[in-house]
mmCIF file of C-alpha atoms in Angstrom:
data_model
loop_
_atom_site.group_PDB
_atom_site.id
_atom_site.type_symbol
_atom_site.label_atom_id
_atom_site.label_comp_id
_atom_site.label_asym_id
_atom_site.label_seq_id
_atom_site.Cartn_x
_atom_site.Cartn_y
_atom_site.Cartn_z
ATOM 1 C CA UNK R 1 21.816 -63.298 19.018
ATOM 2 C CA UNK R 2 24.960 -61.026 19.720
ATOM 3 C CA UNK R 3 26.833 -58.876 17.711
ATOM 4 C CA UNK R 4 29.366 -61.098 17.256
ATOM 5 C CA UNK R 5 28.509 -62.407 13.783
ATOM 6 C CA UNK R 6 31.072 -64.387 11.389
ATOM 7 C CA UNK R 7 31.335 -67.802 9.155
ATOM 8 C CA UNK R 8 29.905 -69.773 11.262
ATOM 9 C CA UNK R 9 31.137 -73.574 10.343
ATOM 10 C CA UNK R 10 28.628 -75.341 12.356
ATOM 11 C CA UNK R 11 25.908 -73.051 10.337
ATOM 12 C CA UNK R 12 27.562 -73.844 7.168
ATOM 13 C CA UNK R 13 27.669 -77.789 7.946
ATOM 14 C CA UNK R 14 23.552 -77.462 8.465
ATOM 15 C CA UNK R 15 23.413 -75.704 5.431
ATOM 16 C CA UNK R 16 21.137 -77.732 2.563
ATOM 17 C CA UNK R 17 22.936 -78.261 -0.885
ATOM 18 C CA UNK R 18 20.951 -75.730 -2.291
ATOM 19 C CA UNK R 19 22.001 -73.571 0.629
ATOM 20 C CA UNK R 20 25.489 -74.666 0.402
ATOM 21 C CA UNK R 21 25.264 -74.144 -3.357
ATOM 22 C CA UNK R 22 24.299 -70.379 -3.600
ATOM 23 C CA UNK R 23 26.094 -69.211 -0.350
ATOM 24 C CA UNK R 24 29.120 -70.552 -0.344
ATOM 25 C CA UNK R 25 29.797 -71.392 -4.456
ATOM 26 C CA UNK R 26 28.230 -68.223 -5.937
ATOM 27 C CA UNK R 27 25.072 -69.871 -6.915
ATOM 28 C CA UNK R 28 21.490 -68.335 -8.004
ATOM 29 C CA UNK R 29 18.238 -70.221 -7.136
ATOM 30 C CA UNK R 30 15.250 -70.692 -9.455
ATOM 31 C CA UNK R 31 13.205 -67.588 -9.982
ATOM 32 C CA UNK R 32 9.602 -68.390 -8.687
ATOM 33 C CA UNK R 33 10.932 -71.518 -6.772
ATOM 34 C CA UNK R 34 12.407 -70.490 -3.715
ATOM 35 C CA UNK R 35 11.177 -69.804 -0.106
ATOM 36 C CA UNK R 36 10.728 -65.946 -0.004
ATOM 37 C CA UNK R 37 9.697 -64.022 -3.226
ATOM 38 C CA UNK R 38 6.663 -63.633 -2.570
ATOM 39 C CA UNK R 39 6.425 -63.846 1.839
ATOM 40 C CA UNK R 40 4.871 -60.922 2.645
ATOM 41 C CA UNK R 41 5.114 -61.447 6.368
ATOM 42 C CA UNK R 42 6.841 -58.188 8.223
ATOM 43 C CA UNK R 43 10.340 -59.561 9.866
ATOM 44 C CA UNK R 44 13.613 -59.494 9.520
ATOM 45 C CA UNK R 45 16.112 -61.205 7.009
ATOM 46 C CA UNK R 46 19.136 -62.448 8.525
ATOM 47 C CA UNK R 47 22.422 -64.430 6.669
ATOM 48 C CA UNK R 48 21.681 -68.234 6.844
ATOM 49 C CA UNK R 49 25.326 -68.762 7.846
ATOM 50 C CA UNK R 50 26.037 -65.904 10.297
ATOM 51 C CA UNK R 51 22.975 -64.454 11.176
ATOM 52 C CA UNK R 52 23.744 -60.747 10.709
ATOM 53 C CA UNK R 53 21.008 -58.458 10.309
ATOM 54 C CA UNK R 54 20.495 -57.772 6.231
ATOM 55 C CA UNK R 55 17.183 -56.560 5.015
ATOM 56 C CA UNK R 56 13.984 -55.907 6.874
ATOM 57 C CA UNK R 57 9.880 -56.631 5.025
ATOM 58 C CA UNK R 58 9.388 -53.243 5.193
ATOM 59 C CA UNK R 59 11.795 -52.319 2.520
ATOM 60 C CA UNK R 60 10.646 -55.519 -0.095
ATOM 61 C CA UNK R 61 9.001 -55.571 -3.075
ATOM 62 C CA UNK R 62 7.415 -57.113 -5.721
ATOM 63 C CA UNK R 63 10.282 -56.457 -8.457
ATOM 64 C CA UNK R 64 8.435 -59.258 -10.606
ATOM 65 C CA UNK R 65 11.766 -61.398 -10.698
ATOM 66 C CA UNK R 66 10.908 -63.982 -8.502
ATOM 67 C CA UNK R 67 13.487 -63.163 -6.474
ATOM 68 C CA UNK R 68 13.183 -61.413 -3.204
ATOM 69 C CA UNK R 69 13.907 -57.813 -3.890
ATOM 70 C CA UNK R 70 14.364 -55.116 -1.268
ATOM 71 C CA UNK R 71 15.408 -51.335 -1.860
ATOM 72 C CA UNK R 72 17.959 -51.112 0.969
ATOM 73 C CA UNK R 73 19.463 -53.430 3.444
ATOM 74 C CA UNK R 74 18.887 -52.778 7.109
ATOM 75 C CA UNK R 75 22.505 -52.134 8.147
ATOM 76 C CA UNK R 76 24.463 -50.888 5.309
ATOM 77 C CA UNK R 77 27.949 -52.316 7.081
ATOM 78 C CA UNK R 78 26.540 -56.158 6.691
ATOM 79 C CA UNK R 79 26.372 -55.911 3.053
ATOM 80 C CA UNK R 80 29.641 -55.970 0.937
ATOM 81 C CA UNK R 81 29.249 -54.933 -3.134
ATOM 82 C CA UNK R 82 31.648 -56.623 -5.459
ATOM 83 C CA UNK R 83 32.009 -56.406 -9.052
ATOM 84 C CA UNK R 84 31.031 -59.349 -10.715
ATOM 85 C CA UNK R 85 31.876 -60.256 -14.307
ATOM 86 C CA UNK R 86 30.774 -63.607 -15.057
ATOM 87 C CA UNK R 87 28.697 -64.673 -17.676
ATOM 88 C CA UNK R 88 30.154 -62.105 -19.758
ATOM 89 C CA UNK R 89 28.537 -58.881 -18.240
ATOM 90 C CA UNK R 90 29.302 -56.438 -15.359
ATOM 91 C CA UNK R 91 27.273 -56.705 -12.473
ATOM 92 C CA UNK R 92 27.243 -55.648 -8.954
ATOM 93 C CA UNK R 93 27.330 -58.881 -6.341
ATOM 94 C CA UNK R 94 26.209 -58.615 -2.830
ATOM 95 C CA UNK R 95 27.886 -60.643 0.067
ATOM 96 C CA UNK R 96 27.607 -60.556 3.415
ATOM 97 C CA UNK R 97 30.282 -58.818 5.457
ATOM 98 C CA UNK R 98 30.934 -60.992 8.276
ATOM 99 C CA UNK R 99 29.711 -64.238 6.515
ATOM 100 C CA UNK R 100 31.018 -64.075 3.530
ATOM 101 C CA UNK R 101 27.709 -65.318 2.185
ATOM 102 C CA UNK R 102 27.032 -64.482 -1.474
ATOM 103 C CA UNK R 103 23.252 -62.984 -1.489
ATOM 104 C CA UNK R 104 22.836 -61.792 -4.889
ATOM 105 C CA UNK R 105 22.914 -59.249 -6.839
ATOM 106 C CA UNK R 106 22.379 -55.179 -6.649
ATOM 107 C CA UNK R 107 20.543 -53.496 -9.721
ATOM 108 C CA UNK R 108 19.941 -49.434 -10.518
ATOM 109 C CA UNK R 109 16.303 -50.335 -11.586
ATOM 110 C CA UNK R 110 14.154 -50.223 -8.743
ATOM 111 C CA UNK R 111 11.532 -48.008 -7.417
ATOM 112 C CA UNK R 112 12.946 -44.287 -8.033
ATOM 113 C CA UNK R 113 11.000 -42.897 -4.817
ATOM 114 C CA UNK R 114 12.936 -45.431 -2.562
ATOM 115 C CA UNK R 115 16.409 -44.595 -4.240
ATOM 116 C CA UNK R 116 16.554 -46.378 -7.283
ATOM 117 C CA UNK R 117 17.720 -49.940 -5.906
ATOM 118 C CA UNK R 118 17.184 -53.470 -6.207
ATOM 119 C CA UNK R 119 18.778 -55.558 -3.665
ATOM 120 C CA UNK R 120 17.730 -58.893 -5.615
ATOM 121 C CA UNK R 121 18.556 -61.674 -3.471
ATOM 122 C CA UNK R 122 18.575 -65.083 -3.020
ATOM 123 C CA UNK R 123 16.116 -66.901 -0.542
ATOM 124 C CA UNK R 124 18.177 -69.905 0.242
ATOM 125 C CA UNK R 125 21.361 -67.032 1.584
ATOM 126 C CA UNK R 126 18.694 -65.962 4.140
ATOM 127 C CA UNK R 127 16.373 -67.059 6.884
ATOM 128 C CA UNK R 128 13.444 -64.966 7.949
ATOM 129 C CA UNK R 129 12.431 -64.093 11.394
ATOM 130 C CA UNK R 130 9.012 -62.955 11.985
ATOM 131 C CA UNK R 131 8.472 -59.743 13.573
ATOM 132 C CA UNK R 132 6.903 -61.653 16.446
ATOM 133 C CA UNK R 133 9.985 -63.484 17.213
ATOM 134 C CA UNK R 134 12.372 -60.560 16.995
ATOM 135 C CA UNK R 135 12.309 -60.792 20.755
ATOM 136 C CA UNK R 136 12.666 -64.701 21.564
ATOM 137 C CA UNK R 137 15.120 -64.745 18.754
ATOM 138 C CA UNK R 138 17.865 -62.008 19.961
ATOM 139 C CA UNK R 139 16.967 -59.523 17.048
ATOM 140 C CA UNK R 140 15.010 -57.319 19.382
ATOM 141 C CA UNK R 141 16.912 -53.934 18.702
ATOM 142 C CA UNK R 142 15.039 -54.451 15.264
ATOM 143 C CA UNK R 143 11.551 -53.898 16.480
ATOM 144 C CA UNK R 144 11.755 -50.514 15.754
ATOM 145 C CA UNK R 145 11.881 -50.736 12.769
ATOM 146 C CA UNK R 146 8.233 -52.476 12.144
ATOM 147 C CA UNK R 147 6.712 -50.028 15.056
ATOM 148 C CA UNK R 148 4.574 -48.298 12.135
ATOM 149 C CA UNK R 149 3.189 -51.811 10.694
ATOM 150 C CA UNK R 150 1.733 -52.367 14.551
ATOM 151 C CA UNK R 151 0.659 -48.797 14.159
ATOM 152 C CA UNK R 152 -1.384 -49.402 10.943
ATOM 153 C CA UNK R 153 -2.660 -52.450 12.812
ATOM 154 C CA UNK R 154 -3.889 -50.258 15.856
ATOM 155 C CA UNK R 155 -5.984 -47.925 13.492
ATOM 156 C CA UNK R 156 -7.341 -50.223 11.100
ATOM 157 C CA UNK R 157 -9.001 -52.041 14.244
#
């Protein structure tokens, strides 16, 4: 994977309607029903349409939303905030910068130690790549940041 990320139309014709729906028409999937609330597997989350880097395991939680929930993206310049006022209240969108993608949503109620955020996002805007496959799949300047997970590993052997 370069660098070089941006709306991709061939990724956006693969996209699946729910996909399609949340990405590129503002949608929210089902709380509880969707691919990655509750993976626990260290990688990386990338945008389903460009493939820039957004959020990494090792800053989710378990916000108890059903969403996937993080505390900081992984590369604060690949994650646009936008005020969003539908549904009759004032929230704070998240979009992908080169993409376009919308994500989610950004709340001031998460954990207080880790800064007080809660990127809650939306599975179907992402696709995970294992830590594992970092490598093989071009994200390999990301290792790094999963370099104390392996260390945990080491001395719990």
């Amino acid at each position: 994977m370069s660098d070089n990320y941006g709306k991709d139309p061939d990724a956006i014709s693969r996209l699946t309607p729910e996909q399609y729906r949340v990405t590129q028409q503002n949608g929210t999937e089902p709380a509880f029903d969707n691919e990655y609330w509750d993976n626990k597997e260290p990688g990386l989350y990338v945008d389903v349409v460009s493939g820039e880097p957004l959020f990494a395991s090792t800053k989710k939680f378990d916000s108890r939303t059903g969403w996937p929930s993080f505390t900081a993206p992984v590369d604060a310049g690949n994650v646009q905030e936008r005020t969003d006022s539908n549904y009759g209240m004032i929230r704070t969108e998240v979009r992908s910068t080169h993409g376009d993608s919308h994500l989610g949503h950004v709340f001031d109620d998460g954990p207080a130690d880790a800064g007080g955020r809660r990127y809650c996002i939306n599975s179907a805007a992402l696709r995970f790549i294992p830590v594992d496959d970092l490598e093989r799949e071009g994200y390999g300047a990301y290792r790094e940041l999963f370099d104390e997970i392996d260390d945990k590993k080491g001395a719990n052997r």
